[in-house]
XYZ file of C-alpha atoms in Angstrom:
256
model
C 0.000 0.000 0.000
C 1.417 3.391 -0.959
C 1.900 6.165 1.584
C -0.904 8.267 0.074
C -3.293 5.307 0.180
C -2.363 4.599 3.801
C -2.927 8.244 4.764
C -6.316 8.260 3.018
C -7.294 5.106 4.860
C -6.206 6.489 8.231
C -8.162 9.707 7.675
C -11.307 7.969 6.473
C -14.237 7.875 8.937
C -14.877 4.664 10.806
C -17.177 2.298 8.913
C -20.739 2.709 10.026
C -20.066 5.908 11.977
C -23.383 7.740 12.331
C -24.100 11.176 10.921
C -23.500 13.694 13.719
C -24.150 16.892 11.791
C -27.478 17.375 13.600
C -26.033 17.017 17.113
C -25.731 20.061 19.359
C -22.245 19.703 20.810
C -21.808 23.275 22.080
C -24.656 25.363 23.477
C -22.651 28.072 25.261
C -24.216 27.302 28.646
C -22.059 28.726 31.475
C -20.988 26.841 34.585
C -22.857 27.531 37.810
C -20.299 29.593 39.715
C -16.676 30.640 40.072
C -16.325 27.940 42.745
C -17.585 25.223 40.389
C -15.353 26.476 37.581
C -12.288 26.417 39.834
C -13.190 22.992 41.190
C -13.422 21.591 37.665
C -9.999 23.013 36.838
C -8.549 21.572 40.048
C -9.763 18.149 38.924
C -8.440 18.391 35.367
C -5.254 20.497 35.475
C -3.245 18.121 37.744
C -4.018 15.225 35.417
C -2.405 17.131 32.538
C 0.935 16.760 34.357
C 0.280 13.271 35.729
C 1.889 10.145 34.364
C -0.679 7.370 34.554
C 0.513 3.987 35.875
C 2.036 1.828 33.147
C 1.911 4.823 30.824
C -1.781 4.418 30.101
C -3.330 6.941 27.729
C -6.302 8.928 28.991
C -8.543 11.934 28.469
C -9.587 14.255 31.306
C -12.102 16.970 30.479
C -14.647 19.343 32.006
C -18.016 20.348 30.539
C -17.620 18.179 27.428
C -20.690 16.395 26.121
C -21.026 12.608 26.165
C -22.897 10.912 23.342
C -23.627 7.210 23.772
C -25.851 7.338 20.672
C -26.234 9.908 17.907
C -29.202 11.641 19.511
C -29.662 14.953 21.287
C -29.262 16.093 23.941
C -25.782 15.276 25.156
C -25.107 14.407 28.781
C -22.546 16.945 30.026
C -20.720 15.945 33.215
C -18.715 18.469 35.167
C -15.598 16.278 34.879
C -14.807 12.911 33.344
C -11.728 10.726 32.916
C -11.434 7.997 30.305
C -8.493 5.596 30.158
C -6.954 3.652 27.281
C -8.109 6.156 24.679
C -6.184 8.626 22.558
C -7.046 12.320 22.941
C -8.943 13.418 19.823
C -7.265 15.669 17.308
C -7.752 19.409 17.880
C -8.256 20.030 14.176
C -8.596 18.250 10.861
C -10.983 15.519 9.729
C -10.598 13.538 12.950
C -11.530 16.457 15.215
C -14.189 15.561 17.789
C -16.158 18.339 19.476
C -17.680 15.895 21.999
C -17.004 12.455 23.449
C -18.623 10.057 20.965
C -18.650 6.530 22.385
C -18.574 4.936 18.928
C -15.467 6.928 17.953
C -13.485 6.423 21.150
C -14.674 2.868 21.667
C -15.800 3.019 25.292
C -17.545 5.150 27.915
C -15.480 7.184 30.389
C -14.230 5.381 33.491
C -14.955 8.103 36.058
C -17.566 10.860 35.979
C -17.772 13.595 38.636
C -20.679 15.951 39.243
C -20.346 19.033 41.475
C -23.496 20.117 43.277
C -23.959 23.877 43.497
C -26.839 26.219 44.275
C -28.787 24.892 41.284
C -29.564 21.219 41.731
C -29.230 19.109 38.608
C -30.572 15.682 39.482
C -27.160 14.443 40.543
C -28.613 11.574 42.609
C -31.639 10.923 40.413
C -31.828 11.634 36.686
C -28.084 12.012 36.116
C -27.341 8.919 38.144
C -29.736 6.908 35.964
C -28.294 8.469 32.797
C -24.742 7.486 33.687
C -25.904 4.044 34.766
C -27.523 3.499 31.364
C -24.362 4.749 29.665
C -22.327 2.156 31.609
C -20.046 4.699 33.273
C -17.969 2.524 35.597
C -17.567 5.016 38.456
C -19.758 7.979 39.356
C -18.896 10.525 42.065
C -21.069 13.348 43.394
C -19.284 16.144 45.249
C -21.705 18.153 47.369
C -19.595 20.761 49.242
C -22.690 22.673 50.391
C -24.431 19.441 51.494
C -27.574 20.314 49.599
C -28.402 16.664 48.906
C -27.716 15.217 52.335
C -25.146 14.885 55.080
C -22.339 13.517 52.906
C -20.002 15.747 50.931
C -18.877 12.916 48.656
C -21.066 10.072 47.407
C -19.594 7.466 45.057
C -21.049 4.644 43.017
C -19.597 1.808 40.959
C -21.295 -0.275 38.296
C -22.049 -3.884 39.232
C -24.089 -6.151 36.970
C -25.353 -3.101 35.088
C -26.542 -1.190 38.173
C -24.923 1.377 40.435
C -23.976 0.300 43.939
C -22.914 2.939 46.449
C -19.348 2.467 47.629
C -17.695 3.498 50.868
C -14.462 4.791 49.407
C -13.139 6.833 46.494
C -10.099 4.758 45.530
C -10.041 3.706 41.890
C -7.397 1.006 41.914
C -7.677 0.075 38.239
C -7.027 3.708 37.304
C -4.304 4.385 39.899
C -6.235 7.329 41.360
C -8.145 8.328 44.469
C -10.230 11.339 45.473
C -9.912 13.140 48.805
C -11.366 16.237 50.408
C -8.692 18.898 50.792
C -8.927 22.035 52.894
C -6.684 24.561 51.214
C -6.240 27.502 48.880
C -6.497 27.186 45.120
C -6.261 30.206 42.834
C -6.799 32.567 45.760
C -9.901 30.817 47.121
C -9.753 28.915 50.420
C -12.394 26.235 50.906
C -12.938 22.488 51.050
C -12.021 21.065 47.635
C -12.107 17.683 45.975
C -8.651 16.598 44.801
C -6.897 13.688 43.153
C -4.210 11.647 44.864
C -2.275 8.595 43.781
C -2.999 5.307 45.537
C -0.357 6.123 48.181
C -2.252 9.261 49.168
C 0.082 11.791 47.546
C -1.719 14.803 46.113
C -1.417 15.243 42.371
C 0.074 18.734 42.146
C -1.394 21.520 40.068
C 0.867 23.085 37.419
C 1.543 26.006 39.775
C 2.402 23.653 42.634
C 4.716 21.708 40.309
C 6.467 24.931 39.311
C 6.782 26.007 42.953
C 8.175 22.595 43.905
C 10.690 22.746 41.051
C 11.698 26.277 42.119
C 12.238 25.182 45.737
C 14.265 22.161 44.629
C 16.400 24.357 42.353
C 16.981 26.836 45.198
C 17.893 23.996 47.568
C 20.317 22.535 45.021
C 21.848 25.986 44.546
C 22.286 26.463 48.308
C 23.926 23.048 48.618
C 26.254 23.861 45.724
C 27.180 27.172 47.397
C 27.860 25.419 50.730
C 30.013 22.819 48.974
C 31.930 25.536 47.141
C 32.448 27.475 50.392
C 33.665 24.341 52.179
C 36.070 23.590 49.336
C 37.337 27.174 49.414
C 37.910 26.945 53.191
C 39.751 23.664 52.758
C 41.952 25.139 50.042
C 42.670 28.194 52.196
C 43.629 26.010 55.151
C 45.909 23.918 52.939
C 47.526 27.062 51.542
C 48.172 28.445 55.044
C 49.593 25.108 56.155
C 51.943 24.986 53.190
C 53.084 28.561 53.815
C 53.789 27.782 57.473
C 55.724 24.650 56.540
C 57.822 26.669 54.079
C 58.682 29.244 56.754
C 59.704 26.508 59.194
C 61.954 24.916 56.622
C 63.541 28.306 55.947
C 64.361 28.487 59.661
C 65.919 25.033 59.527
C 62.969 23.336 61.221
C 61.476 20.171 59.758
C 57.664 20.665 59.920
C 57.138 16.927 59.580
C 59.372 15.970 62.494
């Protein structure tokens, strides 16, 4: 097969791919609040810098529509993560404006909904939607406790139905979710954050930069201390040699 034929084959649409020209993939709807927008970024930005166990490929996105079938409307989770898939092209014939199950070959592995002032059926209609779409893990983060006494409620799919779980460790994905009291982008509150399975927080890009800066400063200080110690040692050796020379000039053996 010639190179041009191979390229044409690779760029051709998948056989049987449905017509999606009628689908509404972007409606311009805003997020609920600055808090929700920051929380979504806190759940996606650290994954951009994260190396998944065994080098697994994944997509992490916020406010991107999911289409299990070529019908409107899309289901739009606040955040989702899908493993063992290649990120879609940003341009060209293979560009995807939404997450089409038939193109990417599977549903996402983890979906997260953030409850804000406007309730969105997180424990009713959305739960049933994600269950029907066979989303393996579904997490509801309710920082204002508008749905009940729990801030975090998690479900996993078993025999086609969601079963509530008592933890937020996703062993197959190498991730866990924890509540974190801290400051992110100038806002201090109780956030939902990713950790690895050992409990280490996945750093944000800014935290990674700050950590790299501190490590560089520490390495520089250690290099300066080593240089100063070497200079002191050289100075001491020079003084010792000068003293020995003076003693020899006086007829005294400094080694005696």
